[in-house]
mmCIF file of C-alpha atoms in Angstrom:
data_model
loop_
_atom_site.group_PDB
_atom_site.id
_atom_site.type_symbol
_atom_site.label_atom_id
_atom_site.label_comp_id
_atom_site.label_asym_id
_atom_site.label_seq_id
_atom_site.Cartn_x
_atom_site.Cartn_y
_atom_site.Cartn_z
ATOM 1 C CA MET A 1 95.449 91.887 80.454
ATOM 2 C CA LYS A 2 97.956 89.686 77.639
ATOM 3 C CA LEU A 3 102.146 90.900 78.335
ATOM 4 C CA THR A 4 103.620 92.826 75.402
ATOM 5 C CA LYS A 5 106.388 90.349 75.166
ATOM 6 C CA LEU A 6 107.207 87.166 77.213
ATOM 7 C CA VAL A 7 110.229 85.539 76.711
ATOM 8 C CA LEU A 8 110.853 81.866 78.021
ATOM 9 C CA THR A 9 114.618 80.327 78.432
ATOM 10 C CA GLY A 10 114.920 76.393 77.595
ATOM 11 C CA ALA A 11 112.504 76.302 75.213
ATOM 12 C CA ALA A 12 114.525 73.424 73.277
ATOM 13 C CA GLY A 13 114.189 71.163 76.646
ATOM 14 C CA ARG A 14 111.317 68.624 77.983
ATOM 15 C CA LEU A 15 109.276 71.179 80.009
ATOM 16 C CA GLY A 16 110.168 74.228 78.086
ATOM 17 C CA THR A 17 108.490 72.302 75.467
ATOM 18 C CA TYR A 18 105.422 71.873 77.569
ATOM 19 C CA LEU A 19 104.893 75.684 78.341
ATOM 20 C CA ARG A 20 105.280 76.782 74.964
ATOM 21 C CA GLY A 21 101.991 76.673 73.592
ATOM 22 C CA PRO A 22 100.594 77.972 76.621
ATOM 23 C CA LEU A 23 102.977 80.472 77.057
ATOM 24 C CA SER A 24 102.472 81.888 73.475
ATOM 25 C CA GLU A 25 98.590 82.461 74.286
ATOM 26 C CA MET A 26 100.086 85.294 77.348
ATOM 27 C CA CYS A 27 101.021 87.650 75.391
ATOM 28 C CA GLU A 28 101.672 89.486 72.092
ATOM 29 C CA GLN A 29 105.265 88.799 71.256
ATOM 30 C CA PHE A 30 106.834 84.767 72.659
ATOM 31 C CA VAL A 31 110.531 84.955 72.054
ATOM 32 C CA SER A 32 111.467 81.471 72.799
ATOM 33 C CA THR A 33 115.021 80.545 73.366
ATOM 34 C CA ASP A 34 117.676 77.819 73.875
ATOM 35 C CA ILE A 35 121.127 77.010 72.841
ATOM 36 C CA ALA A 36 119.278 73.767 69.928
ATOM 37 C CA ASP A 37 119.424 75.484 66.022
ATOM 38 C CA GLY A 38 115.782 75.453 66.868
ATOM 39 C CA VAL A 39 112.402 74.450 68.073
ATOM 40 C CA THR A 40 109.240 73.050 66.129
ATOM 41 C CA ASN A 41 105.929 74.089 65.699
ATOM 42 C CA LEU A 42 106.186 77.639 66.292
ATOM 43 C CA ALA A 43 103.129 79.395 67.899
ATOM 44 C CA ALA A 44 102.021 82.165 65.566
ATOM 45 C CA ASN A 45 103.456 84.599 67.696
ATOM 46 C CA GLU A 46 107.073 82.930 68.736
ATOM 47 C CA THR A 47 109.927 83.716 67.685
ATOM 48 C CA TYR A 48 112.944 81.826 68.279
ATOM 49 C CA VAL A 49 116.892 83.132 68.908
ATOM 50 C CA LYS A 50 119.348 80.905 69.728
ATOM 51 C CA ALA A 51 121.586 82.362 72.961
ATOM 52 C CA ASP A 52 123.860 81.178 75.158
ATOM 53 C CA LEU A 53 123.224 81.481 78.893
ATOM 54 C CA THR A 54 126.494 82.864 79.743
ATOM 55 C CA ASP A 55 126.566 85.503 77.218
ATOM 56 C CA LEU A 56 125.577 88.115 78.865
ATOM 57 C CA ASP A 57 125.327 90.437 75.630
ATOM 58 C CA ALA A 58 123.234 87.788 74.321
ATOM 59 C CA MET A 59 120.527 88.226 76.995
ATOM 60 C CA ILE A 60 120.555 91.979 77.243
ATOM 61 C CA ALA A 61 119.502 92.306 73.788
ATOM 62 C CA LEU A 62 117.061 89.198 74.223
ATOM 63 C CA LEU A 63 114.935 90.916 76.853
ATOM 64 C CA GLU A 64 115.536 93.984 75.239
ATOM 65 C CA GLY A 65 111.111 95.408 75.721
ATOM 66 C CA ALA A 66 109.745 91.559 77.983
ATOM 67 C CA ASP A 67 107.367 92.281 80.434
ATOM 68 C CA MET A 68 109.189 89.002 81.839
ATOM 69 C CA VAL A 69 111.438 86.162 81.737
ATOM 70 C CA VAL A 70 110.171 82.736 82.651
ATOM 71 C CA HIS A 71 113.811 80.909 83.015
ATOM 72 C CA PHE A 72 113.858 77.021 82.724
ATOM 73 C CA GLY A 73 117.451 76.915 80.619
ATOM 74 C CA ALA A 74 119.851 74.844 82.793
ATOM 75 C CA VAL A 75 121.970 71.864 82.979
ATOM 76 C CA GLY A 76 118.722 69.803 84.508
ATOM 77 C CA ASP A 77 120.996 67.179 86.476
ATOM 78 C CA GLU A 78 123.864 66.827 88.900
ATOM 79 C CA ALA A 79 126.734 66.874 87.101
ATOM 80 C CA PRO A 80 130.582 68.411 88.147
ATOM 81 C CA MET A 81 130.668 71.628 89.149
ATOM 82 C CA ASP A 82 133.008 73.224 85.836
ATOM 83 C CA VAL A 83 129.731 71.792 83.346
ATOM 84 C CA LEU A 84 127.236 73.447 85.817
ATOM 85 C CA TRP A 85 129.205 76.650 86.571
ATOM 86 C CA GLY A 86 128.277 78.596 83.550
ATOM 87 C CA PRO A 87 124.532 77.579 82.858
ATOM 88 C CA ASN A 88 123.298 77.057 85.989
ATOM 89 C CA PHE A 89 125.176 79.389 88.028
ATOM 90 C CA TYR A 90 126.311 81.963 85.757
ATOM 91 C CA GLY A 91 123.420 81.925 83.511
ATOM 92 C CA ALA A 92 121.178 82.572 86.929
ATOM 93 C CA TYR A 93 123.207 86.135 86.713
ATOM 94 C CA THR A 94 122.779 87.271 83.146
ATOM 95 C CA VAL A 95 119.324 86.359 83.169
ATOM 96 C CA TRP A 96 118.605 88.580 86.160
ATOM 97 C CA GLU A 97 121.641 90.957 85.012
ATOM 98 C CA ALA A 98 119.740 91.534 81.618
ATOM 99 C CA ALA A 99 116.185 91.469 83.162
ATOM 100 C CA TYR A 100 117.436 94.893 85.554
ATOM 101 C CA GLN A 101 118.953 96.329 82.812
ATOM 102 C CA ASN A 102 115.776 96.202 80.396
ATOM 103 C CA LYS A 103 113.720 97.298 83.428
ATOM 104 C CA LEU A 104 111.528 93.890 83.560
ATOM 105 C CA ARG A 105 109.207 93.298 86.277
ATOM 106 C CA ARG A 106 109.533 90.017 86.954
ATOM 107 C CA VAL A 107 111.763 86.555 86.408
ATOM 108 C CA VAL A 108 109.934 84.104 87.380
ATOM 109 C CA TYR A 109 112.459 80.788 87.760
ATOM 110 C CA ALA A 110 112.607 76.883 87.722
ATOM 111 C CA SER A 111 113.958 76.026 90.519
ATOM 112 C CA SER A 112 113.988 72.984 92.564
ATOM 113 C CA ILE A 113 113.506 70.860 95.795
ATOM 114 C CA HIS A 114 116.697 70.289 95.801
ATOM 115 C CA ALA A 115 117.545 73.121 97.032
ATOM 116 C CA VAL A 116 116.389 72.097 100.373
ATOM 117 C CA GLY A 117 116.729 68.463 98.985
ATOM 118 C CA MET A 118 118.613 67.233 102.510
ATOM 119 C CA HIS A 119 116.226 67.913 104.487
ATOM 120 C CA LYS A 120 114.232 64.009 106.158
ATOM 121 C CA LYS A 121 111.360 64.176 103.789
ATOM 122 C CA THR A 122 109.099 63.487 107.776
ATOM 123 C CA ASP A 123 109.867 67.227 108.289
ATOM 124 C CA PHE A 124 107.347 69.029 106.720
ATOM 125 C CA ILE A 125 108.985 71.959 104.876
ATOM 126 C CA GLY A 126 107.405 75.307 104.489
ATOM 127 C CA ILE A 127 108.992 77.449 101.639
ATOM 128 C CA ASP A 128 110.702 79.482 104.695
ATOM 129 C CA ALA A 129 112.745 76.302 105.141
ATOM 130 C CA PRO A 130 116.652 77.007 105.236
ATOM 131 C CA HIS A 131 118.107 76.157 102.054
ATOM 132 C CA LYS A 132 120.584 72.610 102.578
ATOM 133 C CA PRO A 133 121.024 71.393 98.931
ATOM 134 C CA ASP A 134 122.451 68.062 97.948
ATOM 135 C CA THR A 135 124.019 68.623 94.720
ATOM 136 C CA PHE A 136 125.687 71.335 93.405
ATOM 137 C CA TYR A 137 122.804 70.818 91.138
ATOM 138 C CA GLY A 138 120.656 71.753 94.063
ATOM 139 C CA LEU A 139 123.328 74.698 94.893
ATOM 140 C CA ALA A 140 123.444 76.519 92.191
ATOM 141 C CA LYS A 141 119.001 76.525 92.712
ATOM 142 C CA CYS A 142 120.281 78.326 96.091
ATOM 143 C CA PHE A 143 122.405 80.405 94.558
ATOM 144 C CA ALA A 144 119.635 81.224 91.976
ATOM 145 C CA GLU A 145 116.942 81.524 95.016
ATOM 146 C CA ASP A 146 119.136 83.859 96.278
ATOM 147 C CA LEU A 147 120.330 86.400 93.514
ATOM 148 C CA ALA A 148 116.495 86.303 93.216
ATOM 149 C CA SER A 149 115.645 87.990 96.780
ATOM 150 C CA LEU A 150 118.675 90.166 96.366
ATOM 151 C CA TYR A 151 118.041 91.600 93.079
ATOM 152 C CA TRP A 152 114.578 92.507 94.363
ATOM 153 C CA ASP A 153 115.897 93.750 98.609
ATOM 154 C CA LYS A 154 118.349 96.277 96.126
ATOM 155 C CA ARG A 155 117.342 96.402 92.797
ATOM 156 C CA GLY A 156 113.172 95.998 93.502
ATOM 157 C CA LEU A 157 113.106 93.356 90.000
ATOM 158 C CA GLU A 158 110.503 90.512 91.446
ATOM 159 C CA SER A 159 110.685 86.862 91.128
ATOM 160 C CA VAL A 160 108.871 83.901 91.984
ATOM 161 C CA CYS A 161 111.457 80.930 92.283
ATOM 162 C CA MET A 162 109.208 77.698 91.672
ATOM 163 C CA ARG A 163 110.495 74.495 93.560
ATOM 164 C CA ILE A 164 109.620 71.811 91.153
ATOM 165 C CA LEU A 165 109.921 68.636 92.854
ATOM 166 C CA SER A 166 108.762 65.638 90.437
ATOM 167 C CA CYS A 167 107.101 66.968 87.011
ATOM 168 C CA ALA A 168 107.446 63.777 85.379
ATOM 169 C CA GLN A 169 104.954 60.565 85.181
ATOM 170 C CA VAL A 170 104.622 58.514 88.569
ATOM 171 C CA SER A 171 107.287 55.835 87.800
ATOM 172 C CA ASN A 172 108.601 55.254 91.425
ATOM 173 C CA PRO A 173 107.274 55.587 95.464
ATOM 174 C CA ARG A 174 108.779 59.402 95.531
ATOM 175 C CA ALA A 175 107.027 60.889 93.278
ATOM 176 C CA VAL A 176 104.146 59.201 94.260
ATOM 177 C CA GLY A 177 104.368 62.090 96.647
ATOM 178 C CA THR A 178 106.038 65.277 94.683
ATOM 179 C CA TRP A 179 104.605 64.089 91.684
ATOM 180 C CA LEU A 180 103.428 67.319 89.359
ATOM 181 C CA SER A 181 101.535 67.640 86.731
ATOM 182 C CA TYR A 182 101.999 69.368 83.933
ATOM 183 C CA ASP A 183 99.058 70.482 83.959
ATOM 184 C CA ASP A 184 99.925 71.489 87.442
ATOM 185 C CA LEU A 185 102.725 72.335 86.420
ATOM 186 C CA ILE A 186 101.308 75.373 83.487
ATOM 187 C CA LEU A 187 99.673 76.370 85.834
ATOM 188 C CA MET A 188 101.888 77.424 88.679
ATOM 189 C CA VAL A 189 103.845 78.698 85.316
ATOM 190 C CA ARG A 190 100.885 81.215 84.663
ATOM 191 C CA ARG A 191 99.393 82.030 88.649
ATOM 192 C CA ALA A 192 103.421 82.891 88.965
ATOM 193 C CA ILE A 193 102.996 85.504 86.307
ATOM 194 C CA GLU A 194 99.356 86.908 86.323
ATOM 195 C CA THR A 195 99.718 87.809 90.141
ATOM 196 C CA PRO A 196 99.392 91.224 90.471
ATOM 197 C CA ILE A 197 102.669 91.011 93.320
ATOM 198 C CA THR A 198 104.723 89.170 93.908
ATOM 199 C CA GLY A 199 108.202 90.235 95.197
ATOM 200 C CA PHE A 200 110.460 88.092 95.919
ATOM 201 C CA SER A 201 108.130 85.021 96.015
ATOM 202 C CA VAL A 202 109.325 80.678 96.861
ATOM 203 C CA VAL A 203 106.280 78.362 95.638
ATOM 204 C CA TYR A 204 107.123 74.584 95.789
ATOM 205 C CA GLY A 205 105.978 72.839 92.117
ATOM 206 C CA VAL A 206 103.920 69.884 93.134
ATOM 207 C CA SER A 207 100.507 68.578 92.506
ATOM 208 C CA ASN A 208 97.700 68.248 95.030
ATOM 209 C CA ASN A 209 98.574 64.790 95.874
ATOM 210 C CA ASP A 210 97.681 63.628 99.879
ATOM 211 C CA ARG A 211 101.026 61.985 100.378
ATOM 212 C CA ALA A 212 102.969 66.032 99.274
ATOM 213 C CA PRO A 213 105.897 66.244 101.270
ATOM 214 C CA VAL A 214 106.341 69.881 101.638
ATOM 215 C CA ASP A 215 104.155 73.155 102.988
ATOM 216 C CA ASN A 216 102.683 75.586 100.838
ATOM 217 C CA SER A 217 100.368 77.539 102.982
ATOM 218 C CA LYS A 218 102.795 81.073 102.957
ATOM 219 C CA ALA A 219 102.549 81.173 99.158
ATOM 220 C CA GLN A 220 98.513 81.683 99.272
ATOM 221 C CA HIS A 221 99.066 85.176 97.235
ATOM 222 C CA LEU A 222 99.901 83.194 94.102
ATOM 223 C CA GLY A 223 96.528 81.431 94.221
ATOM 224 C CA PHE A 224 98.286 77.748 92.749
ATOM 225 C CA HIS A 225 95.850 75.425 93.881
ATOM 226 C CA PRO A 226 96.461 72.068 91.803
ATOM 227 C CA LYS A 227 94.280 69.876 90.769
ATOM 228 C CA ASP A 228 96.149 66.637 89.927
ATOM 229 C CA ASN A 229 96.371 63.674 92.698
ATOM 230 C CA ALA A 230 98.714 60.913 92.471
ATOM 231 C CA GLU A 231 97.009 59.078 95.157
ATOM 232 C CA GLN A 232 95.571 57.484 91.686
ATOM 233 C CA PHE A 233 99.038 54.966 91.215
ATOM 234 C CA ALA A 234 100.390 54.828 94.788
ATOM 235 C CA GLN A 235 99.027 51.069 94.972
ATOM 236 C CA GLU A 236 100.130 50.064 91.947
ATOM 237 C CA ILE A 237 103.242 51.441 92.091
ATOM 238 C CA PHE A 238 103.796 50.413 96.017
ATOM 239 C CA ALA A 239 103.614 46.976 94.877
ATOM 240 C CA GLU A 240 106.330 46.763 92.856
ATOM 241 C CA ALA A 241 108.770 48.393 94.194
ATOM 242 C CA GLY A 242 108.535 46.210 97.591
ATOM 243 C CA SER A 243 109.881 46.876 100.604
ATOM 244 C CA LEU A 244 111.957 50.122 100.807
ATOM 245 C CA ASP A 245 115.768 51.007 102.884
ATOM 246 C CA PRO A 246 114.406 53.415 105.775
ATOM 247 C CA HIS A 247 118.035 53.670 106.487
ATOM 248 C CA ASP A 248 118.637 55.291 102.600
ATOM 249 C CA PRO A 249 119.180 58.877 101.522
ATOM 250 C CA ALA A 250 117.469 58.299 98.788
ATOM 251 C CA ASN A 251 114.126 57.365 100.902
ATOM 252 C CA THR A 252 114.380 59.736 103.554
ATOM 253 C CA HIS A 253 115.193 62.887 102.373
ATOM 254 C CA HIS A 254 113.765 65.105 100.277
ATOM 255 C CA GLY A 255 115.662 64.781 97.712
ATOM 256 C CA GLY A 256 115.330 61.225 96.505
ATOM 257 C CA PRO A 257 118.762 59.686 94.793
ATOM 258 C CA PHE A 258 119.845 63.273 94.258
ATOM 259 C CA ALA A 259 120.366 62.910 98.315
ATOM 260 C CA ALA A 260 122.220 60.165 97.876
ATOM 261 C CA VAL A 261 125.020 60.308 94.714
ATOM 262 C CA GLU A 262 128.741 62.081 94.942
ATOM 263 C CA LEU A 263 128.247 64.602 94.198
ATOM 264 C CA GLY A 264 129.222 65.858 90.705
ATOM 265 C CA ASN A 265 126.847 62.390 89.183
ATOM 266 C CA SER A 266 123.630 62.056 87.448
ATOM 267 C CA GLY A 267 120.680 61.856 89.989
ATOM 268 C CA VAL A 268 118.053 61.563 87.187
ATOM 269 C CA ALA A 269 119.571 58.231 85.850
ATOM 270 C CA HIS A 270 118.035 56.909 89.734
ATOM 271 C CA LEU A 271 114.706 58.009 89.058
ATOM 272 C CA ASN A 272 113.580 55.210 87.088
ATOM 273 C CA LEU A 273 112.033 57.913 84.516
ATOM 274 C CA LYS A 274 109.628 56.788 81.614
ATOM 275 C CA PRO A 275 111.491 57.315 78.062
ATOM 276 C CA GLU A 276 109.061 60.032 77.258
ATOM 277 C CA ASP A 277 110.394 62.022 80.285
ATOM 278 C CA THR A 278 114.116 61.770 79.560
ATOM 279 C CA GLY A 279 115.333 65.287 79.022
ATOM 280 C CA LYS A 280 117.128 68.134 79.859
ATOM 281 C CA SER A 281 114.586 70.706 82.541
#
């Protein structure tokens, strides 16, 4: 059954752009939103609304009549706290509060591996690993996950927090394990929407990689079974990278470069992303 109304925040971002088409097929009325002036190639049932996540009244109006919201809006990199505070921290609150006031069933949230980024890669962590953020950006993801848990426990609003690892082309050794293909991203979001009952759930956003460093076994109720595998890129990527420093936190911790940068400094700048994979998410 199609949803009556579905809302996507962060619709002008890189990942939001990939999601708009597939999500529009899951509902009768699809509303995409961002702070950009607009987006191109609107679906037949899609309306774009320019709105600021830090404006609670705007979020309440945006979510009126919606069944669910897919929340991807945020600053998509490490930055000083005063930059992240509005969109990433308070913006999470406005989405959950607006969802609650409008009696939505569920928030589907783009969380991140950076909520647990200071765990070592040799620790095969599950969805129940304690928060261990690597940056202010990761701290914002912890805040939103705890907010989601609180709104479920106290107000009955379901959430699925998707801890995305590396949703970009495989361009560095870390991504051989952490890659989430765009097709698998779409699949994960679909499952987060379609699953009949989720309560408060966490799932890692990672493809079916031979070297995946995280364990999704406790998220089986979501039915997310990714198809793609980054092992096809391993030989070439490892040859290009050469020997890695085993004492560099960027190589030894789940957060990769985010685990090594000074607080407030960009982590994305050290990911060696290809031009088509740059931009906010």
